[in-house]
Amino acid sequence: MSFNDLERAVAIDAGLRDERVVAIDAVLRASKVCQSVFNHLVTSDTLIKKDKTPVTIADFGAQAVVNSILYKFFPNDPVVGEEDSKRLKGDDGKEMRDKVLSLANSALDTPLNEKETLLIEELTLVAQMEVRMWSLDPIDETNGFLRGEEGQYAVGLSLIIDGVVHLSVIGCPNYPVDFNNPKGERGCVFIAVKGQGAFQRNFSSTGEAPIHVADVPLSPEVTYCVSLGADHAKLGYNDKIASLLGIIKPALQMDSMSRYCAVARGDVNIYLRLPYDVNYEEKIWDHAPGSLLVAEAGGIVTNIDNEPLDFSLGRTLGKVNKGFVVTSSKIHEQVIDA
């Protein structure tokens, strides 16, 4: 990076105060939309039938809330995200469209009309990287959402400028305020701006506290987390790596980008996400928020070849960004070696 590039990057980050405030507000409102859907639409019958309609409604509702807020304050910024509005269009989509509109308006100060609900698609059809763009995952990990308090899901929002993540906000409605008291207060927002550190605030307050990775040496007591579903990882390989590192504690299986939050706050020491499908390309909205959060909390995020993640390739991380190793700097090289 040249001196001029560095100077520009510093100026960008110093000027993101408004974006930070807006992003926190948007993520909090979207998180509360998701909580409302779970509390009112998810039933035992829904779970038995494996009906994911509530997840779809929550996905669209949360994305409509975030997109409308971003559009209000930053109308020229595109948003790249997972959902589009095809299922909301036409006569077939009217019932769901009405539910999403009602849900979104319950969380917004200025109600949307039916046409504005379709901002979901108009703002997210971004095929190539823009100079400045937002990435959004309105519900990261649908299974975690459906598990209720037993699962983890997240609303993840990040601002990417020139292919570099400069701002991240992650809302985790079920994440414990105190990791050692999982039955206590839940609901955390994790915030990071490049060069300014990482912070946490609770859903119940506006105060922020700095967070940092647990900078501990490698020992049998080190903890690590992996994806909850076997479809997300070769879990046996994770166990083999842990054995090579001399770790004796079993892996903590967790849903969603809350795993990044766990490492960033020092609740867990290592997060491993190994490649499980040679053809699968990771999506930027799944990893942009967490990668900056961990970095600003003093940790390191690389692929399994010890290379930084590249967010300049478009909607995905491409074929070269395979497998992620998320740790503190003190043990990262040892994990990579294993």
mmCIF file of C-alpha atoms in Angstrom, residues 12 17 27 36 52 68 86 88 95 126-127 130-131 148 154 171 174 185 190-191 198 232 239 274 277 298 306 329:
data_model
loop_
_atom_site.group_PDB
_atom_site.id
_atom_site.type_symbol
_atom_site.label_atom_id
_atom_site.label_comp_id
_atom_site.label_asym_id
_atom_site.label_seq_id
_atom_site.Cartn_x
_atom_site.Cartn_y
_atom_site.Cartn_z
ATOM 1 C CA ILE A 12 -12.084 6.951 5.337
ATOM 2 C CA ARG A 17 -18.983 8.018 12.439
ATOM 3 C CA VAL A 27 -28.843 -4.145 12.924
ATOM 4 C CA SER A 36 -40.561 -10.954 16.941
ATOM 5 C CA LYS A 52 -39.079 -22.621 7.168
ATOM 6 C CA SER A 68 -34.581 0.978 3.879
ATOM 7 C CA LYS A 86 -38.714 -12.609 -6.492
ATOM 8 C CA LEU A 88 -42.561 -11.254 -2.973
ATOM 9 C CA GLU A 95 -49.530 -12.848 1.183
ATOM 10 C CA VAL A 126 -24.711 -6.230 -7.278
ATOM 11 C CA ALA A 127 -22.663 -8.575 -9.414
ATOM 12 C CA GLU A 130 -18.312 -1.352 -6.244
ATOM 13 C CA VAL A 131 -15.899 1.238 -4.807
ATOM 14 C CA GLY A 148 -34.543 -20.624 19.632
ATOM 15 C CA ALA A 154 -26.886 -13.322 13.625
ATOM 16 C CA GLY A 171 -26.333 -8.506 16.066
ATOM 17 C CA ASN A 174 -29.310 -15.205 21.577
ATOM 18 C CA GLU A 185 -29.078 -12.043 29.890
ATOM 19 C CA PHE A 190 -20.552 -6.442 18.190
ATOM 20 C CA ILE A 191 -19.024 -3.415 16.452
ATOM 21 C CA ALA A 198 -13.739 -3.832 18.586
ATOM 22 C CA HIS A 232 -20.640 -27.456 7.119
ATOM 23 C CA ASP A 239 -10.681 -33.210 15.860
ATOM 24 C CA LEU A 274 -12.357 -26.316 6.953
ATOM 25 C CA ASP A 277 -16.935 -28.930 -0.905
ATOM 26 C CA GLY A 298 -6.420 -8.329 18.143
ATOM 27 C CA ASN A 306 -2.225 -18.462 5.890
ATOM 28 C CA SER A 329 -1.760 -13.951 16.979
#
